[in-house]
Every structure is written in C-alpha cells, then in structure tokens.
XYZ file of C-alpha atoms in Angstrom:
378
model
C 40.978 53.399 -0.542
C 44.757 54.008 -0.738
C 46.331 57.363 -1.521
C 47.642 55.880 -4.780
C 44.134 54.942 -5.871
C 42.782 58.398 -4.981
C 45.535 59.982 -7.034
C 44.818 57.787 -10.026
C 41.155 58.741 -9.842
C 42.208 62.392 -9.891
C 44.390 61.735 -12.920
C 41.472 59.964 -14.582
C 39.350 63.090 -14.235
C 42.101 65.207 -15.764
C 42.830 62.869 -18.653
C 39.235 62.030 -19.401
C 39.002 58.415 -18.265
C 41.573 55.956 -16.976
C 41.662 52.180 -17.358
C 44.292 49.505 -17.741
C 44.784 50.630 -21.335
C 43.664 53.886 -22.879
C 44.455 56.335 -25.642
C 44.336 59.964 -24.573
C 44.556 63.459 -25.960
C 46.342 62.680 -29.184
C 45.779 62.910 -32.940
C 43.779 60.261 -34.749
C 45.782 57.072 -35.253
C 48.033 57.684 -32.248
C 48.994 54.548 -30.303
C 49.814 56.096 -26.908
C 49.121 53.789 -23.963
C 48.764 54.111 -20.190
C 48.532 51.082 -17.886
C 48.250 50.834 -14.093
C 49.578 47.626 -12.523
C 49.687 47.815 -8.702
C 52.999 49.535 -7.851
C 53.959 49.876 -11.501
C 52.749 52.003 -14.368
C 53.378 51.688 -18.087
C 53.395 54.699 -20.400
C 54.021 54.209 -24.119
C 54.209 57.215 -26.406
C 52.945 57.693 -29.948
C 55.944 55.854 -31.458
C 55.605 53.034 -28.896
C 58.618 53.929 -26.815
C 57.592 52.535 -23.438
C 58.616 53.198 -19.865
C 57.778 50.990 -16.899
C 57.796 53.088 -13.708
C 57.839 51.608 -10.217
C 56.981 53.708 -7.134
C 55.649 53.221 -3.603
C 53.486 56.071 -2.352
C 53.354 54.652 1.173
C 57.149 54.583 1.609
C 58.507 56.508 4.580
C 60.530 59.661 3.978
C 64.087 58.736 3.078
C 63.163 55.142 2.243
C 61.541 55.767 -1.154
C 63.032 54.603 -4.426
C 61.839 54.940 -8.031
C 62.714 52.632 -10.895
C 62.309 53.389 -14.606
C 62.733 50.762 -17.299
C 62.648 52.119 -20.845
C 62.448 50.253 -24.117
C 62.284 51.579 -27.674
C 60.020 49.974 -30.247
C 61.359 47.860 -33.091
C 63.489 44.697 -33.364
C 66.524 46.343 -31.758
C 64.502 47.911 -28.935
C 67.208 49.885 -27.113
C 66.795 49.564 -23.331
C 67.615 51.682 -20.293
C 67.284 51.003 -16.553
C 67.419 53.831 -14.023
C 67.071 53.885 -10.242
C 66.443 57.076 -8.264
C 66.703 57.647 -4.516
C 67.187 60.437 -2.027
C 70.611 59.248 -0.890
C 73.715 57.684 -2.441
C 72.990 54.655 -4.581
C 75.334 52.094 -6.147
C 74.954 48.941 -8.212
C 76.445 46.867 -5.407
C 73.505 47.837 -3.161
C 70.815 46.226 -5.337
C 69.021 43.282 -3.709
C 66.206 41.210 -5.198
C 64.253 39.421 -2.457
C 67.241 40.062 -0.142
C 69.671 38.393 -2.583
C 72.498 40.471 -4.034
C 72.020 41.233 -7.725
C 75.163 39.966 -9.440
C 76.241 42.791 -11.736
C 79.338 44.563 -13.035
C 79.411 48.012 -11.417
C 81.515 49.357 -14.286
C 78.477 49.007 -16.557
C 76.495 51.476 -14.417
C 76.706 55.261 -14.112
C 75.834 57.461 -11.129
C 74.924 61.174 -11.250
C 72.872 63.935 -9.629
C 70.402 65.802 -11.900
C 70.467 69.559 -11.319
C 66.679 69.847 -11.653
C 65.775 67.149 -9.111
C 64.202 68.478 -5.900
C 63.866 64.919 -4.573
C 65.276 61.574 -5.692
C 68.446 63.491 -6.469
C 70.782 60.497 -6.669
C 70.612 58.387 -9.813
C 72.004 55.055 -10.952
C 71.534 53.897 -14.535
C 72.688 51.548 -17.255
C 72.145 51.102 -20.998
C 73.789 47.677 -21.070
C 71.323 45.195 -22.591
C 72.793 42.175 -20.832
C 72.599 43.849 -17.409
C 69.026 45.043 -17.973
C 67.924 41.628 -19.228
C 69.442 39.994 -16.138
C 67.628 42.493 -13.879
C 64.307 41.841 -15.640
C 64.739 38.081 -15.337
C 65.554 38.374 -11.623
C 62.858 40.913 -10.723
C 59.795 39.971 -12.775
C 58.703 37.096 -10.482
C 60.189 38.470 -7.248
C 58.511 40.407 -4.434
C 60.870 43.184 -3.414
C 63.860 45.173 -4.674
C 65.932 46.974 -2.064
C 69.100 49.025 -1.881
C 70.775 47.099 0.884
C 69.469 44.702 3.522
C 65.633 44.938 3.362
C 65.358 44.079 7.067
C 67.561 46.975 8.169
C 65.943 50.208 9.348
C 65.854 52.957 6.715
C 66.613 50.681 3.769
C 65.206 52.044 0.523
C 62.982 49.474 -1.138
C 60.328 48.978 -3.795
C 57.604 46.369 -4.144
C 57.791 44.406 -7.390
C 54.062 43.620 -7.305
C 52.650 44.346 -10.754
C 56.005 44.355 -12.558
C 55.312 41.101 -14.399
C 52.024 42.431 -15.793
C 53.679 45.725 -16.684
C 56.392 43.931 -18.660
C 53.764 41.909 -20.505
C 51.928 45.135 -21.351
C 55.079 46.530 -22.975
C 55.539 43.301 -24.926
C 51.960 43.601 -26.136
C 52.168 47.253 -27.163
C 55.433 46.728 -29.038
C 54.405 43.436 -30.680
C 57.005 41.314 -28.886
C 54.828 38.544 -27.427
C 56.010 35.197 -28.789
C 59.328 36.578 -30.053
C 62.840 36.114 -28.705
C 62.835 39.783 -27.653
C 59.883 39.570 -25.220
C 60.422 40.456 -21.578
C 57.535 38.472 -20.140
C 56.191 36.009 -22.721
C 58.988 35.067 -25.153
C 58.735 32.579 -27.979
C 60.675 31.298 -30.968
C 59.708 34.044 -33.434
C 62.784 36.019 -34.557
C 63.450 39.628 -33.608
C 62.798 40.591 -37.219
C 59.107 39.806 -36.696
C 58.759 42.706 -34.217
C 57.121 45.736 -35.910
C 59.577 48.472 -36.815
C 59.679 51.669 -34.773
C 57.769 54.597 -36.246
C 59.483 57.919 -36.908
C 58.564 60.840 -34.675
C 56.116 63.312 -36.247
C 57.731 66.601 -37.241
C 56.379 69.924 -35.951
C 57.302 73.150 -37.740
C 56.505 76.300 -35.730
C 55.532 79.446 -37.580
C 57.970 82.344 -37.532
C 57.513 84.771 -34.614
C 55.590 87.994 -35.277
C 55.967 91.481 -33.737
C 54.232 92.160 -30.447
C 51.018 94.148 -30.372
C 50.748 97.463 -28.578
C 49.180 97.529 -25.112
C 46.241 99.439 -26.547
C 45.559 96.814 -29.215
C 45.885 94.017 -26.695
C 43.299 95.614 -24.407
C 40.987 96.302 -27.338
C 41.052 92.642 -28.348
C 40.531 91.413 -24.773
C 37.537 93.726 -24.311
C 35.967 92.738 -27.633
C 36.447 89.031 -26.964
C 34.972 89.354 -23.481
C 31.875 91.128 -24.807
C 31.314 88.374 -27.357
C 32.032 85.419 -25.089
C 30.828 86.788 -21.736
C 28.625 83.690 -21.295
C 31.699 81.436 -21.498
C 33.414 83.408 -18.746
C 30.339 83.253 -16.533
C 30.344 79.454 -16.847
C 33.941 79.100 -15.694
C 34.193 82.151 -13.381
C 35.052 81.289 -9.772
C 35.802 84.745 -8.380
C 34.424 86.121 -5.104
C 32.028 88.557 -6.781
C 28.893 86.623 -7.629
C 27.318 89.552 -9.500
C 27.360 89.954 -13.294
C 30.814 90.339 -14.805
C 31.293 93.841 -16.158
C 34.764 93.432 -17.601
C 37.273 90.734 -18.458
C 38.832 89.263 -15.281
C 42.341 90.331 -14.356
C 44.843 88.005 -16.017
C 43.130 88.063 -19.410
C 45.519 88.825 -22.278
C 46.006 88.997 -26.041
C 49.083 88.155 -28.144
C 49.749 88.221 -31.864
C 49.486 85.019 -33.890
C 49.955 86.734 -37.268
C 49.540 90.126 -38.878
C 45.793 89.501 -39.043
C 45.032 87.258 -36.044
C 45.604 87.107 -32.279
C 45.266 84.537 -29.527
C 43.197 85.843 -26.612
C 42.824 84.298 -23.170
C 40.043 85.186 -20.736
C 40.846 84.316 -17.142
C 38.327 82.406 -15.009
C 39.570 83.970 -11.752
C 40.167 80.460 -10.445
C 42.053 80.588 -7.092
C 42.953 76.882 -7.116
C 46.252 75.368 -8.200
C 44.471 74.274 -11.413
C 43.749 77.846 -12.514
C 41.459 77.787 -15.542
C 41.356 80.121 -18.540
C 39.521 80.292 -21.879
C 41.338 80.565 -25.219
C 40.208 82.147 -28.510
C 41.486 83.036 -31.983
C 40.422 86.562 -32.854
C 40.823 88.757 -35.936
C 42.780 91.936 -35.239
C 40.502 94.212 -37.270
C 36.995 95.384 -36.291
C 34.546 93.851 -35.567
C 37.177 91.482 -34.030
C 35.397 88.265 -34.999
C 36.587 85.336 -32.895
C 36.221 81.586 -32.431
C 36.934 79.249 -29.551
C 40.399 77.738 -29.892
C 40.322 74.195 -31.247
C 42.977 71.793 -30.003
C 42.899 68.007 -29.664
C 39.710 66.253 -28.599
C 40.501 65.996 -24.869
C 42.134 69.304 -23.962
C 39.465 70.761 -21.714
C 39.861 71.572 -18.030
C 38.756 69.091 -15.397
C 34.982 68.976 -15.084
C 32.869 68.452 -11.985
C 30.549 65.537 -12.883
C 27.736 67.148 -10.844
C 27.833 70.508 -12.647
C 27.728 71.942 -16.141
C 31.003 71.175 -17.948
C 33.312 74.099 -18.778
C 33.676 75.298 -22.378
C 35.855 73.000 -24.464
C 38.412 75.751 -24.982
C 39.116 75.856 -21.228
C 42.668 74.955 -20.165
C 44.308 74.793 -16.752
C 47.698 76.185 -15.844
C 48.024 77.461 -19.427
C 50.326 80.042 -20.987
C 51.330 81.055 -24.503
C 54.997 81.634 -25.438
C 55.137 83.881 -28.549
C 58.843 83.255 -29.146
C 58.451 79.470 -29.216
C 54.941 79.686 -30.733
C 53.821 77.243 -28.087
C 50.766 76.921 -25.866
C 51.322 74.871 -22.710
C 49.015 73.551 -20.009
C 49.863 72.037 -16.622
C 47.091 69.920 -15.100
C 47.906 69.051 -11.489
C 46.328 66.309 -9.410
C 47.467 68.128 -6.259
C 48.946 71.516 -5.481
C 52.528 70.285 -5.151
C 52.486 69.618 -8.889
C 54.257 66.266 -8.671
C 51.589 64.365 -10.634
C 49.098 65.061 -13.403
C 49.740 65.992 -17.018
C 51.596 68.614 -19.029
C 50.771 69.327 -22.666
C 52.333 71.579 -25.303
C 50.950 72.598 -28.689
C 52.877 74.409 -31.454
C 51.326 76.988 -33.785
C 52.383 76.093 -37.338
C 50.901 79.167 -38.989
C 47.480 77.630 -39.538
C 46.618 75.642 -36.410
C 47.916 74.457 -33.055
C 49.502 71.015 -33.383
C 50.063 68.672 -30.447
C 53.815 68.626 -29.808
C 54.258 66.784 -26.511
C 52.439 65.404 -23.507
C 53.780 63.957 -20.258
C 51.841 62.272 -17.475
C 52.582 61.114 -13.940
C 50.052 58.926 -12.159
C 51.651 58.535 -8.716
C 52.141 61.608 -6.508
C 55.494 60.707 -4.978
C 57.450 63.963 -5.326
C 58.811 63.536 -8.863
C 59.783 66.612 -10.877
C 58.093 67.186 -14.247
C 61.368 66.434 -16.058
C 61.077 62.852 -14.757
C 57.498 62.298 -15.956
C 57.028 59.738 -18.752
C 56.222 60.886 -22.282
C 52.785 60.040 -23.652
C 53.332 61.949 -26.893
C 56.493 63.309 -28.562
C 57.383 65.066 -31.801
C 60.546 66.102 -33.584
C 60.997 69.897 -33.702
C 62.038 71.618 -36.910
C-alpha cells in the first residue's frame, strides 16, 4: 500500500467515509464533492467551484511540484491555473511529455507567498486561452515537468488521473456535452450550463463581555459534574482512576448574557487533541446540552472501540471576538493534510462557515488547501 493510499484512508476516517464522490459535513442540500483520481484530486465546494489538484507524494525532496486548476460554476466558468515548486519556476520551463508547452510568458505571473513554508515559488495564469491549451495538451499525456524530464533534479508531476479528474469537474458543473466541457465536450451551448449559485451569507452575533474568572470556573465545574461520563469516554490521560475534576485545559466563554460555551478537555496527548463542547446556562443550576453542529463534526473514532460523544472535536478553539468555533483535524502531526472547519455563532446556533480539506500529505500549508464549503461573511 502506498503512502498516498494510507493518507487517504486516514482522511476517510476523519471525514467519515471517502469514495470517488462523497458529500461531507455540510448542511442539507449542499453539493460539495471530493474525488480521488490517482495523482489528482477534485474538490468542489457548495457552490460548485472546483479545483483539480495534482501532487506526487513519492517525489524526491526538491523535485516536487503541485498543480492547481480552478474553475467556477456557470456558463462563464472563470478559470485559473497555478503551479507551485520549491525553486524558481517560469512558463518557459513547462514541458508536457518532454515537449515544450508553447505559451506566452507575458500571460503568466510569478510570486512568492509569504505564508508558504514549502512550495514557495508560484507561477499562475487566469488567461482562458492559455489554460484551455494546457488542458488540451495535458489531459491525455503522461508527465508534466519543469525542464528536461530526463535531467537529474527536474521537478515533475505525473498526469495519471488528470483526464478522469477533468471529467469529474465537467460532471459536477453540468458541462458534459456542452462546448465548455474540459473532457467530454459536445454541441450544447454554454448557456445550457447551470448557473453558479450565490454563496450563503453568515451573520455573526455581536460580541459580548467576557465572564469573570470565578464565573468561568463555576461553569466548568458544573458542566463537568453533569457530563462526567462524557469525559470518561474520551479521557486519555495517564491517571486511569476516576476523574475528580475537569481536566486542565477546560474552559468557559460567554455566548450571550444568559448562555456560555464550555469545553471539557479530554487530556489527549496526540496531535489530534480532543475536547467536548457544551452550551450552558449561566444561572444556577447551570443546565447544559451537548453542542449541536453539522452531522459529521465528531472526532475521529477507533472502529474497535466505543465512539466518542458527538460533541467531541479535535484541535478546536473558540474565538469570542469573531464568534467562531474552529477545528483542525490532522492526518499526521505535521498538519499538512486533513481538514479544517469553522462555524459562526449567529446568536441562536453555530452555522457552518467554511471547510477545507487536503488529501495528500505533501507539505502544503493550510492556506493552500482546497475549499469544500464557503460562505459570504456579513
């Protein structure tokens, strides 16, 4: 089994089941899509904006390259092509099956993202004619390289799976059989492609004053007493005896004048540190309920053991200023693959605001991960 396949299995456990096409962790009616096609992945968000990502996990250090091909939904379907590498990259370096890709370098842009820890050199274009020419040249080819593919140290990327990935995008966006299709075009006009949907709007509630340290501790203690059984189920600390108090790292923060959000730590020493989340009234007897989010928000479960409570999250934190709850589910400790999710509190409930996923562990920063779900902030 290859490292890539092991990683995808890990991502499947985090996201609750992975296949060539799935819908994950999103509100009812969402059309998000994830597809795995050899060296290429397809991620389409809730408004059917798709990205085709090409990586090679077995590439030697210094020889790796990543390609992203974006396309918006709708008849116009704005496109973008981006290439990332660890060293300088230019349009004149691009080879498809060892043949130079005939392109106008003036239609490309190079830059270095400040956030990038690896793949810090970028080459990109928004020119539709250039991107269409690249797709036509690459979809039935075997290898893209930046320079002579036979030379030592040349950065290169297998094109195996690209054709199927392009067809998947055509299918998700309703382009098959139209003049706009990347893989299976036809005579149907562009106007027959379904229109792009607008992004959902999320309106965060206004911030509220912080609670005193004494009130925070009172709420944590009360929540722990009520939900001690939940903590025992997820607790992974060294002390195997009965828990006498809430684990260190538990906390409470104000949601409103009458309600708080309380987290009880599971004392998880792994990189996927788990915690439990509750909504609790701020007045005695501090009645509380397990936090309800989307249907697939729970922490990764061991199939051979009792599953954790459904209000368990990994790598989670609450930002009272932004009114946001975020989780970071890692496939491995480096944190270069997995899923990140953010919910916004709108005054009544936590609403899914965004989700990004990365299937291949190849050193990409979170800011480069494809979007599975997006909203428009207000």
